[in-house]
Amino acid sequence: MTPPAPELTLPEELLLLALDPLRGKPYCSGATLEPPGQRCAGRSHVRGSHVPFPADTLEGPARLCVMGALMSVEPEAPEPRWAVPPVGGWTADDLDTLPNLPPHTELIDGSLVFVSPQTLFHSRAVSFFEWQLQSLVPQDLEVVREFTIDIDRYNRPEPDVIVVDGEIIQDPSQTRFPARSVQLAIEVVSPESLTRDRETKPVKYARAKIPHYWRVENHDGRAVVYVFELEPSTGAYTSTGIFHDRMKVSVPFPADLDLTAITPRRRAADPQ
């Protein structure tokens, strides 16, 4: 009985030398890449032909038989595959056509931005403003949560809550609104979105001439709202108030909001 061929660990460098990278087949007649579970035949052919197993298609341990010596090839852990952006970056239209995008993906400066897991504060704050504003906005305006807006070809952000002109809502299959229809954009800050919500998005919203911007932050479990209004002469936002516990404004429509309602009742009753 012929003893089994010795099993050796094959360094990656030798694997690259043994395989022809252009054809995915053994580079020399003395090397054959075999699938898991198949015994090495001690020669350069398996059942009369080379077995083409390109290294990048292996799903489990494979073995390279070189001149009768059996060498183990352990595949590297698969790396996540990300979509490669085209020259110039992704466009606003791409958000509707790219497959398998995570929910609430945004486009900022031609780059895809994925959201982190939602915190309880974020969820409660978004729901609070959505439902409170529904009863406060005039009849010609609509409140929509987590919906993208077109700013330009390379920017399609998704504010947490927006107030838009009612006439822009025409089709249940709509996936975005033009920025010109937005009267108010609200962002609830998460740890990972802090810079975007404080610096990046306000600049873009102002450039799109969105008249009002509210930024909601979590300060020790309590909501603080920073209110901004577009200054026509500069085209930039100016601060018009910082609100704790209670928020009372007259534009873009009258609103008197109890911000403590965002905090869970048990937490509000016992802040310590």
XYZ file of N, CA and C in Angstrom:
816
model
N 0.862 -1.199 0.000
C 0.000 0.000 0.000
C 0.892 1.241 0.000
N 0.549 2.164 -0.862
C 1.332 3.394 -0.948
C 0.974 4.303 0.211
N 1.982 4.730 0.982
C 1.675 5.609 2.118
C 1.110 6.927 1.631
N 0.240 7.549 2.422
C -0.333 8.840 1.997
C 0.747 9.895 1.855
N 0.514 10.784 0.925
C 1.487 11.851 0.692
C 1.545 12.751 1.909
N 2.727 13.250 2.221
C 2.843 14.146 3.378
C 2.049 15.419 3.159
N 1.437 15.903 4.223
C 0.631 17.121 4.138
C 1.425 18.282 4.701
N 1.575 19.304 3.897
C 2.357 20.475 4.269
C 1.484 21.709 4.147
N 1.860 22.729 4.861
C 1.158 24.009 4.745
C 1.786 24.819 3.634
N 0.971 25.272 2.713
C 1.485 26.001 1.561
C 1.400 27.499 1.814
N 2.527 28.191 1.861
C 2.482 29.649 1.997
C 1.781 30.273 0.804
N 1.216 31.434 1.029
C 0.497 32.109 -0.051
C 1.399 32.379 -1.245
N 2.676 32.693 -0.975
C 3.592 32.994 -2.061
C 3.759 31.801 -2.991
N 3.854 30.581 -2.415
C 4.011 29.399 -3.245
C 2.750 29.101 -4.029
N 1.594 29.373 -3.412
C 0.355 29.159 -4.139
C 0.301 30.035 -5.375
N 0.725 31.274 -5.244
C 0.707 32.179 -6.386
C 1.671 31.723 -7.465
N 2.795 31.133 -7.056
C 3.744 30.622 -8.038
C 3.218 29.368 -8.709
N 2.518 28.537 -7.949
C 2.061 27.266 -8.481
C 0.874 27.418 -9.409
N 0.096 28.494 -9.245
C -1.087 28.675 -10.065
C -0.851 29.743 -11.112
N -1.332 29.463 -12.294
C -1.267 30.456 -13.357
C -2.387 31.461 -13.117
N -2.078 32.713 -12.752
C -3.137 33.667 -12.416
C -4.015 34.030 -13.593
N -3.540 33.799 -14.820
C -4.328 34.164 -15.987
C -5.367 33.107 -16.326
N -5.066 31.849 -16.021
C -5.981 30.780 -16.390
C -6.629 30.107 -15.195
N -6.120 30.352 -13.990
C -6.663 29.697 -12.826
C -6.362 28.219 -12.803
N -5.305 27.770 -13.526
C -4.920 26.375 -13.588
C -3.484 26.235 -13.101
N -3.063 25.008 -12.801
C -1.680 24.832 -12.369
C -0.700 25.402 -13.374
N 0.266 26.148 -12.860
C 1.251 26.803 -13.711
C 2.229 25.794 -14.310
N 2.567 24.756 -13.538
C 3.490 23.746 -14.033
C 2.799 22.390 -14.014
N 3.347 21.450 -14.753
C 2.693 20.155 -14.890
C 2.755 19.340 -13.615
N 3.514 19.783 -12.641
C 3.631 19.027 -11.412
C 2.751 19.540 -10.302
N 1.793 20.399 -10.599
C 0.941 20.974 -9.556
C -0.513 20.854 -9.946
N -1.307 20.387 -9.030
C -2.749 20.282 -9.247
C -3.460 20.721 -7.982
N -4.432 21.605 -8.127
C -5.215 22.057 -6.980
C -6.436 21.174 -6.853
N -6.589 20.536 -5.680
C -7.662 19.575 -5.496
C -8.683 20.108 -4.492
N -9.950 19.771 -4.687
C -10.976 20.198 -3.739
C -10.880 19.414 -2.456
N -11.535 19.903 -1.384
C -11.498 19.193 -0.116
C -12.025 17.771 -0.262
N -11.408 16.818 0.440
C -11.898 15.453 0.478
C -11.364 14.553 -0.611
N -10.662 15.119 -1.599
C -10.130 14.290 -2.685
C -8.674 13.961 -2.405
N -8.321 12.681 -2.540
C -6.966 12.251 -2.226
C -6.020 12.663 -3.336
N -4.791 12.987 -2.946
C -3.768 13.358 -3.920
C -3.345 12.121 -4.693
N -3.307 12.224 -6.012
C -2.968 11.083 -6.853
C -1.469 10.907 -6.995
N -0.696 11.822 -6.468
C 0.749 11.697 -6.563
C 1.286 12.014 -7.933
N 0.460 12.668 -8.762
C 0.914 13.045 -10.089
C 0.281 14.380 -10.445
N 0.605 14.837 -11.640
C 0.207 16.187 -11.995
C -1.209 16.273 -12.538
N -1.870 15.171 -12.723
C -3.216 15.195 -13.269
C -4.164 14.441 -12.353
N -5.401 14.860 -12.310
C -6.453 14.155 -11.591
C -7.457 13.659 -12.620
N -7.553 12.353 -12.722
C -8.455 11.741 -13.693
C -8.193 12.268 -15.096
N -6.936 12.469 -15.391
C -6.540 12.780 -16.755
C -6.580 14.236 -17.137
N -6.953 15.127 -16.226
C -6.978 16.544 -16.602
C -6.693 17.397 -15.386
N -6.238 18.599 -15.659
C -6.037 19.548 -14.571
C -7.385 19.935 -13.977
N -7.386 20.226 -12.684
C -8.618 20.663 -12.021
C -8.516 22.159 -11.764
N -9.235 23.000 -12.509
C -9.110 24.453 -12.323
C -9.913 24.939 -11.126
N -9.240 25.301 -10.047
C -9.875 25.866 -8.862
C -9.209 27.201 -8.560
N -9.671 28.294 -9.196
C -9.064 29.599 -8.888
C -9.122 29.869 -7.398
N -8.053 30.430 -6.861
C -7.957 30.628 -5.416
C -9.071 31.506 -4.873
N -9.545 32.450 -5.686
C -10.546 33.374 -5.156
C -11.951 32.790 -5.163
N -12.114 31.531 -5.619
C -13.437 30.927 -5.599
C -13.557 29.823 -4.571
N -12.488 29.542 -3.821
C -12.529 28.454 -2.853
C -13.405 28.833 -1.672
N -14.235 27.916 -1.234
C -15.099 28.157 -0.089
C -14.666 27.377 1.135
N -13.721 26.478 1.015
C -13.259 25.695 2.147
C -11.812 25.325 1.939
N -11.229 24.546 2.840
C -9.834 24.162 2.694
C -9.629 23.401 1.395
N -8.575 23.713 0.690
C -8.208 22.989 -0.521
C -6.780 22.511 -0.360
N -6.324 21.631 -1.293
C -4.981 21.076 -1.174
C -4.288 21.170 -2.517
N -3.047 21.511 -2.481
C -2.249 21.571 -3.695
C -1.293 20.395 -3.690
N -1.381 19.551 -4.712
C -0.528 18.377 -4.819
C 0.619 18.711 -5.758
N 1.809 18.816 -5.225
C 2.981 19.169 -6.011
C 3.958 18.015 -5.958
N 4.117 17.345 -7.096
C 5.065 16.230 -7.208
C 4.841 15.223 -6.088
N 3.570 14.904 -5.810
C 3.267 13.883 -4.834
C 3.153 14.369 -3.412
N 3.536 15.615 -3.125
C 3.431 16.148 -1.766
C 2.121 16.903 -1.624
N 1.358 16.574 -0.616
C 0.056 17.187 -0.398
C 0.209 18.412 0.487
N -0.237 19.559 -0.002
C -0.083 20.808 0.733
C -1.457 21.425 0.973
N -1.705 21.810 2.213
C -3.002 22.387 2.563
C -3.050 23.853 2.167
N -4.173 24.259 1.636
C -4.402 25.656 1.282
C -5.630 26.115 2.053
N -5.423 26.917 3.074
C -6.530 27.441 3.872
C -6.941 28.797 3.309
N -8.172 28.938 2.821
C -8.584 30.229 2.254
C -8.669 31.298 3.324
N -8.358 32.510 2.923
C -8.482 33.622 3.847
C -9.958 33.919 4.090
N -10.232 34.539 5.228
C -11.612 34.918 5.531
C -12.113 35.873 4.457
N -13.337 35.673 3.973
C -13.846 36.547 2.916
C -13.957 37.983 3.387
N -13.583 38.890 2.521
C -13.694 40.308 2.831
C -15.008 40.829 2.277
N -15.630 41.795 2.960
C -16.875 42.346 2.430
C -16.633 43.040 1.104
N -17.572 42.872 0.201
C -17.452 43.492 -1.113
C -18.324 44.733 -1.154
N -17.694 45.863 -1.404
C -18.408 47.125 -1.475
C -18.509 47.550 -2.930
N -19.600 48.235 -3.228
C -19.760 48.748 -4.579
C -18.677 49.782 -4.861
N -18.075 49.675 -6.028
C -17.013 50.604 -6.415
C -17.661 51.808 -7.089
N -17.461 53.015 -6.556
C -18.116 54.184 -7.146
C -17.545 54.507 -8.511
N -18.350 55.049 -9.394
C -17.844 55.478 -10.695
C -16.990 56.728 -10.551
N -16.313 57.075 -11.616
C -15.503 58.293 -11.609
C -16.414 59.488 -11.330
N -16.041 60.282 -10.342
C -16.852 61.431 -9.961
C -17.800 61.154 -8.820
N -18.006 59.871 -8.489
C -18.866 59.514 -7.367
C -20.259 59.094 -7.798
N -21.010 58.590 -6.824
C -22.387 58.190 -7.087
C -23.250 59.429 -7.306
N -24.381 59.224 -7.950
C -25.310 60.322 -8.193
C -26.623 60.064 -7.464
N -27.456 61.088 -7.405
C -28.735 60.966 -6.704
C -29.589 59.852 -7.291
N -29.543 59.681 -8.600
C -30.335 58.627 -9.233
C -29.874 57.236 -8.823
N -28.594 57.091 -8.484
C -28.061 55.768 -8.137
C -28.717 55.187 -6.891
N -29.190 56.027 -5.987
C -29.825 55.510 -4.771
C -31.066 54.678 -5.089
N -31.674 54.919 -6.240
C -32.870 54.167 -6.622
C -32.549 52.908 -7.415
N -31.299 52.756 -7.847
C -30.974 51.634 -8.731
C -29.923 50.685 -8.174
N -29.095 51.134 -7.224
C -28.073 50.249 -6.668
C -28.740 49.131 -5.870
N -28.348 47.877 -6.103
C -28.993 46.767 -5.391
C -28.475 46.616 -3.966
N -29.343 46.136 -3.092
C -28.979 45.720 -1.732
C -28.434 46.847 -0.855
N -28.835 48.083 -1.105
C -28.414 49.162 -0.215
C -29.153 49.034 1.115
N -28.476 49.299 2.236
C -29.175 49.276 3.525
C -30.249 50.363 3.566
N -31.281 50.170 4.364
C -32.304 51.213 4.484
C -31.696 52.533 4.964
N -32.266 53.622 4.489
C -31.894 54.972 4.911
C -30.469 55.355 4.487
N -29.990 54.781 3.390
C -28.694 55.194 2.847
C -28.823 56.601 2.273
N -27.842 57.449 2.568
C -27.834 58.818 2.065
C -26.691 59.000 1.071
N -26.774 60.059 0.291
C -25.692 60.421 -0.624
C -25.180 61.802 -0.231
N -23.914 61.864 0.166
C -23.289 63.126 0.551
C -22.015 63.291 -0.267
N -21.969 64.332 -1.079
C -20.794 64.609 -1.914
C -20.382 63.399 -2.739
N -21.348 62.698 -3.293
C -21.064 61.560 -4.159
C -20.706 60.283 -3.440
N -20.733 60.295 -2.103
C -20.394 59.105 -1.316
C -21.638 58.579 -0.609
N -21.731 57.259 -0.520
C -22.837 56.630 0.186
C -22.587 56.695 1.687
N -23.585 57.084 2.437
C -23.485 57.174 3.895
C -24.509 56.217 4.491
N -24.027 55.270 5.305
C -24.903 54.289 5.933
C -25.150 54.689 7.386
N -26.363 54.473 7.838
C -26.708 54.879 9.201
C -26.301 53.795 10.191
N -26.011 54.227 11.406
C -25.682 53.292 12.481
C -26.971 52.821 13.146
N -26.904 51.782 13.990
C -28.112 51.355 14.705
C -28.741 52.513 15.477
N -30.050 52.594 15.440
C -30.772 53.711 16.038
C -30.809 53.598 17.558
N -30.593 54.730 18.227
C -30.711 54.765 19.686
C -32.166 55.017 20.074
N -32.490 54.722 21.316
C -33.851 54.957 21.801
C -34.188 56.444 21.765
N -33.227 57.290 22.145
C -33.477 58.735 22.108
C -33.804 59.172 20.684
N -33.036 58.706 19.731
C -33.256 59.087 18.333
C -34.651 58.667 17.882
N -35.032 57.448 18.195
C -36.344 56.949 17.786
C -37.468 57.773 18.404
N -37.361 58.058 19.702
C -38.411 58.814 20.384
C -38.482 60.250 19.874
N -37.325 60.863 19.627
C -37.315 62.251 19.166
C -37.917 62.374 17.767
N -37.554 61.466 16.880
C -38.112 61.506 15.525
C -39.625 61.322 15.570
N -40.089 60.347 16.338
C -41.533 60.112 16.444
C -42.247 61.311 17.068
N -41.621 61.928 18.066
C -42.219 63.088 18.734
C -42.471 64.214 17.743
N -41.451 64.588 16.980
C -41.619 65.713 16.060
C -42.544 65.354 14.908
N -42.500 64.125 14.459
C -43.410 63.731 13.384
C -44.867 63.906 13.814
N -45.215 63.354 14.970
C -46.614 63.380 15.385
C -47.043 64.743 15.915
N -46.181 65.439 16.610
C -46.541 66.767 17.112
C -46.771 67.747 15.964
N -45.901 67.711 14.981
C -46.028 68.673 13.889
C -47.210 68.361 12.985
N -47.622 67.098 12.925
C -48.781 66.749 12.097
C -50.000 67.587 12.482
N -50.142 67.861 13.764
C -51.324 68.606 14.231
C -51.120 70.116 14.219
N -49.908 70.560 13.879
C -49.596 71.987 13.949
C -49.423 72.650 12.587
N -49.023 71.892 11.578
C -48.725 72.513 10.284
C -50.009 72.965 9.597
N -49.939 74.014 8.786
C -51.102 74.442 8.008
C -51.541 73.353 7.024
N -52.728 73.518 6.478
C -53.303 72.509 5.592
C -52.492 72.302 4.316
N -51.742 73.310 3.910
C -51.000 73.185 2.652
C -49.619 72.559 2.842
N -49.296 72.124 4.063
C -48.003 71.497 4.331
C -48.201 70.063 4.819
N -47.180 69.245 4.608
C -47.208 67.854 5.051
C -45.933 67.541 5.827
N -46.053 66.656 6.815
C -44.912 66.209 7.619
C -44.533 64.798 7.177
N -43.251 64.602 6.872
C -42.763 63.305 6.396
C -41.489 62.963 7.160
N -41.350 61.722 7.579
C -40.153 61.302 8.309
C -39.255 60.451 7.416
N -37.944 60.614 7.625
C -36.922 59.764 7.021
C -37.151 59.570 5.528
N -37.048 60.668 4.791
C -37.303 60.658 3.352
C -36.246 61.523 2.682
N -35.679 61.023 1.580
C -34.570 61.743 0.954
C -35.056 62.958 0.173
N -34.147 63.925 0.062
C -34.418 65.128 -0.722
C -33.267 65.351 -1.697
N -33.617 65.815 -2.887
C -32.620 66.112 -3.916
C -32.086 67.523 -3.723
N -30.804 67.621 -3.425
C -30.167 68.933 -3.350
C -29.462 69.241 -4.663
N -28.672 68.286 -5.137
C -28.039 68.402 -6.444
C -27.673 66.995 -6.903
N -26.919 66.905 -7.974
C -26.591 65.606 -8.572
C -25.870 64.675 -7.602
N -25.050 65.230 -6.703
C -24.216 64.403 -5.836
C -24.623 64.464 -4.362
N -25.761 65.044 -4.086
C -26.209 65.141 -2.693
C -27.700 64.842 -2.595
N -27.996 63.776 -1.880
C -29.378 63.370 -1.632
C -29.473 62.871 -0.186
N -29.481 63.787 0.765
C -29.539 63.394 2.179
C -30.948 62.975 2.582
N -31.037 62.397 3.766
C -32.330 61.983 4.310
C -32.513 62.596 5.693
N -33.144 63.767 5.776
C -33.424 64.342 7.096
C -34.335 63.411 7.897
N -34.277 63.540 9.210
C -35.124 62.685 10.044
C -36.600 63.055 9.920
N -36.874 64.342 9.836
C -38.247 64.819 9.633
C -38.181 66.027 8.710
N -39.122 66.118 7.790
C -39.213 67.308 6.942
C -40.660 67.771 6.877
N -40.819 69.068 6.686
C -42.125 69.650 6.402
C -42.057 70.176 4.979
N -42.942 69.671 4.126
C -42.872 69.985 2.698
C -44.189 70.575 2.219
N -44.123 71.234 1.059
C -45.336 71.719 0.411
C -46.215 70.524 0.048
N -47.478 70.582 0.423
C -48.362 69.452 0.191
C -48.518 69.083 -1.267
N -48.407 70.058 -2.154
C -48.621 69.784 -3.575
C -47.545 68.886 -4.174
N -46.395 68.748 -3.486
C -45.313 67.929 -4.024
C -45.590 66.442 -3.839
N -46.518 66.110 -2.932
C -46.854 64.704 -2.692
C -47.923 64.292 -3.694
N -47.508 63.523 -4.693
C -48.396 63.182 -5.795
C -48.537 61.686 -6.028
N -47.499 60.917 -5.689
C -47.465 59.506 -6.066
C -46.963 58.672 -4.891
N -47.681 57.630 -4.493
C -47.212 56.786 -3.388
C -45.871 56.115 -3.655
N -45.473 56.036 -4.920
C -44.193 55.397 -5.250
C -43.029 56.376 -5.249
N -43.257 57.619 -4.872
C -42.166 58.594 -4.802
C -41.082 58.126 -3.842
N -39.823 58.413 -4.183
C -38.701 58.054 -3.311
C -37.924 59.270 -2.832
N -38.286 60.460 -3.298
C -37.563 61.677 -2.907
C -38.402 62.902 -3.238
N -38.020 64.006 -2.620
C -38.647 65.286 -2.906
C -37.566 66.266 -3.349
N -37.907 67.236 -4.182
C -36.940 68.289 -4.495
C -36.737 69.188 -3.285
N -35.531 69.658 -3.098
C -35.226 70.481 -1.924
C -36.060 71.755 -1.895
N -36.443 72.255 -3.061
C -37.210 73.504 -3.103
C -38.570 73.374 -2.432
N -39.052 72.137 -2.250
C -40.364 71.933 -1.629
C -40.287 71.862 -0.110
N -39.074 71.845 0.450
C -38.889 71.648 1.888
C -38.912 73.001 2.602
N -39.777 73.127 3.594
C -39.847 74.343 4.392
C -39.079 74.219 5.705
N -38.946 73.000 6.204
C -38.248 72.752 7.465
C -37.595 71.382 7.406
N -36.324 71.325 7.794
C -35.609 70.052 7.917
C -35.187 69.883 9.369
N -35.412 68.689 9.908
C -35.054 68.386 11.296
C -34.104 67.203 11.311
N -33.004 67.352 12.024
C -32.056 66.255 12.212
C -31.929 65.966 13.702
N -32.082 64.701 14.068
C -31.843 64.251 15.438
C -30.445 63.651 15.470
N -29.583 64.229 16.268
C -28.160 63.880 16.243
C -27.910 62.541 16.929
N -27.122 61.704 16.269
C -26.581 60.481 16.859
C -25.083 60.671 17.021
N -24.429 59.865 17.852
C -22.976 60.036 18.012
C -22.218 60.008 16.695
N -22.590 59.120 15.787
C -21.844 59.019 14.533
C -22.227 60.099 13.526
N -23.356 60.772 13.736
C -23.783 61.791 12.777
C -23.518 63.208 13.268
N -22.811 63.359 14.371
C -22.634 64.671 14.995
C -22.030 65.685 14.032
N -20.936 65.327 13.388
C -20.276 66.269 12.478
C -21.155 66.570 11.280
N -21.799 65.564 10.723
C -22.670 65.795 9.563
C -23.821 66.727 9.917
N -24.438 66.493 11.076
C -25.615 67.286 11.436
C -25.267 68.693 11.902
N -24.066 68.867 12.438
C -23.655 70.196 12.900
C -22.972 71.013 11.809
N -22.260 70.359 10.914
C -21.434 71.093 9.959
C -21.809 70.839 8.502
N -21.857 69.576 8.100
C -22.030 69.266 6.679
C -23.435 69.573 6.180
N -24.425 69.016 6.828
C -25.792 69.157 6.325
C -26.333 70.583 6.398
N -26.083 71.333 7.471
C -26.593 72.712 7.470
C -26.105 73.535 6.283
N -24.868 73.332 5.892
C -24.339 74.071 4.737
C -25.102 73.693 3.474
N -25.355 72.412 3.313
C -26.049 71.955 2.107
C -27.518 72.359 2.124
N -28.155 72.296 3.274
C -29.551 72.721 3.360
C -29.682 74.219 3.087
N -28.733 74.982 3.596
C -28.771 76.426 3.346
C -28.545 76.728 1.869
N -27.612 76.004 1.261
C -27.347 76.212 -0.165
C -28.571 75.859 -1.005
N -29.354 74.892 -0.519
C -30.582 74.504 -1.220
C -31.748 75.433 -0.888
N -31.471 76.450 -0.059
C -32.467 77.457 0.308
C -33.648 76.876 1.096
N -33.366 75.901 1.946
C -34.384 75.409 2.871
C -34.503 76.439 3.993
N -35.658 77.053 4.197
C -35.751 78.223 5.090
C -35.432 77.945 6.557
N -35.757 76.739 7.050
C -35.622 76.483 8.488
C -34.945 75.137 8.735
N -34.100 75.121 9.764
C -33.385 73.901 10.146
C -33.386 73.784 11.660
N -33.831 72.627 12.162
C -33.788 72.349 13.595
C -32.861 71.165 13.844
N -31.992 71.322 14.804
C -31.085 70.226 15.191
C -31.401 69.806 16.624
N -31.678 68.550 16.820
C -32.081 68.026 18.129
C -30.939 67.193 18.696
N -30.507 67.533 19.914
C -29.398 66.806 20.538
C -29.819 66.238 21.891
N -29.142 65.186 22.270
C -29.381 64.513 23.544
C -28.371 65.019 24.565
N -28.839 65.777 25.532
C -27.989 66.262 26.614
C -28.396 65.548 27.898
N -27.642 64.532 28.250
C -27.921 63.757 29.470
C -29.348 63.220 29.497
N -29.795 62.739 28.342
C -31.120 62.132 28.275
C -32.252 63.093 28.001
N -31.958 64.380 27.938
C -33.001 65.373 27.680
C -32.738 66.063 26.346
N -33.819 66.357 25.638
C -33.698 66.954 24.313
C -33.416 68.447 24.396
N -32.462 68.880 23.599
C -32.176 70.300 23.409
C -32.281 70.573 21.916
N -33.051 71.595 21.546
C -33.294 71.890 20.138
C -32.624 73.209 19.766
N -31.812 73.160 18.724
C -31.131 74.337 18.179
C -31.875 74.737 16.908
N -32.357 75.961 16.876
C -33.216 76.424 15.789
C -32.455 77.428 14.928
N -32.548 77.241 13.613
C -31.839 78.107 12.666
C -32.800 78.569 11.580
N -32.544 79.792 11.116
C -33.340 80.365 10.036
C -32.395 80.892 8.963
N -32.789 80.733 7.710
C -31.935 81.153 6.600
C -31.902 82.670 6.510
N -30.691 83.220 6.477
C -30.490 84.661 6.324
C -30.366 84.963 4.831
N -31.336 85.634 4.237
C -31.324 85.831 2.780
C -30.091 86.559 2.262
N -29.587 87.513 3.012
C -28.465 88.314 2.505
C -27.164 87.531 2.440
N -27.015 86.522 3.291
C -25.771 85.738 3.311
C -25.944 84.335 2.741
N -27.189 83.865 2.661
C -27.418 82.504 2.195
C -26.988 81.458 3.198
N -26.829 81.862 4.467
C -26.404 80.933 5.520
C -27.425 80.961 6.649
N -27.369 79.951 7.495
C -28.273 79.892 8.635
C -27.762 80.762 9.773
N -28.700 81.372 10.462
C -28.384 82.098 11.683
C -29.205 81.499 12.821
N -28.613 81.414 14.000
C -29.295 80.820 15.145
C -30.386 81.756 15.655
N -31.563 81.202 15.870
C -32.670 82.004 16.395
C -33.161 81.504 17.751
N -32.482 80.497 18.305
C -32.873 80.053 19.637
C -32.343 78.679 19.987
N -32.166 78.460 21.288
C -31.801 77.156 21.835
C -32.830 76.838 22.912
N -33.480 75.696 22.793
C -34.624 75.400 23.651
C -34.392 74.147 24.492
N -34.656 74.298 25.804
C -34.617 73.196 26.759
C -36.030 73.021 27.323
N -36.447 71.814 27.478
C -37.727 71.474 28.116
C -38.942 71.962 27.330
N -38.973 73.235 26.972
C -40.115 73.755 26.227
C -39.624 74.556 25.025
N -40.275 74.351 23.900
C -39.889 75.027 22.659
C -41.097 75.790 22.120
N -40.932 77.098 21.986
C -42.018 77.924 21.480
C -41.495 78.795 20.349
N -42.049 78.594 19.136
C -41.617 79.356 17.960
C -42.849 79.835 17.201
N -42.634 80.828 16.349
C -43.731 81.353 15.525
C -43.545 81.049 14.046
N -42.341 80.629 13.651
C -42.065 80.294 12.257
C -41.363 78.935 12.199
N -41.559 78.176 11.144
C -42.364 78.464 9.939
C -43.872 78.386 10.170
N -44.272 78.002 11.400
C -45.675 77.992 11.825
C -45.643 77.999 13.350
N -46.680 78.480 13.985
C -46.663 78.516 15.453
C -46.583 77.109 16.043
N -45.721 76.968 17.059
C -45.561 75.674 17.721
C -45.150 75.902 19.165
N -45.764 75.156 20.055
C -45.430 75.193 21.478
C -45.292 73.738 21.917
N -44.054 73.281 22.116
C -43.780 71.859 22.305
C -43.163 71.584 23.670
N -43.653 70.551 24.310
C -43.098 70.086 25.584
C -41.999 69.067 25.276
N -40.758 69.509 25.278
C -39.644 68.642 24.903
C -39.386 67.543 25.920
N -39.886 67.705 27.140
C -39.670 66.656 28.142
C -40.425 65.380 27.784
N -41.394 65.484 26.879
C -42.147 64.295 26.469
C -41.281 63.324 25.674
N -40.150 63.811 25.161
C -39.242 62.922 24.432
C -38.569 61.947 25.385
N -38.338 62.393 26.613
C -37.705 61.543 27.614
C -38.714 60.537 28.147
N -38.341 59.269 28.282
C -39.271 58.297 28.876
C -39.798 58.794 30.215
N -41.061 58.544 30.498
C -41.703 59.095 31.705
C -40.953 58.721 32.979
N -40.486 57.493 33.042
C -39.770 57.060 34.244
C -38.469 57.832 34.401
N -37.783 58.067 33.290
C -36.519 58.816 33.332
C -36.778 60.266 33.697
N -37.869 60.855 33.171
C -38.189 62.253 33.465
C -38.557 62.442 34.931
N -39.236 61.446 35.518
C -39.646 61.558 36.914
C -38.478 61.390 37.869
N -37.446 60.658 37.420
C -36.290 60.408 38.284
C -35.017 60.603 37.473
N -34.627 61.860 37.190
C -33.461 62.124 36.345
C -32.178 61.564 36.902
N -32.109 61.289 38.172
C -30.907 60.723 38.771
C -30.808 59.238 38.484
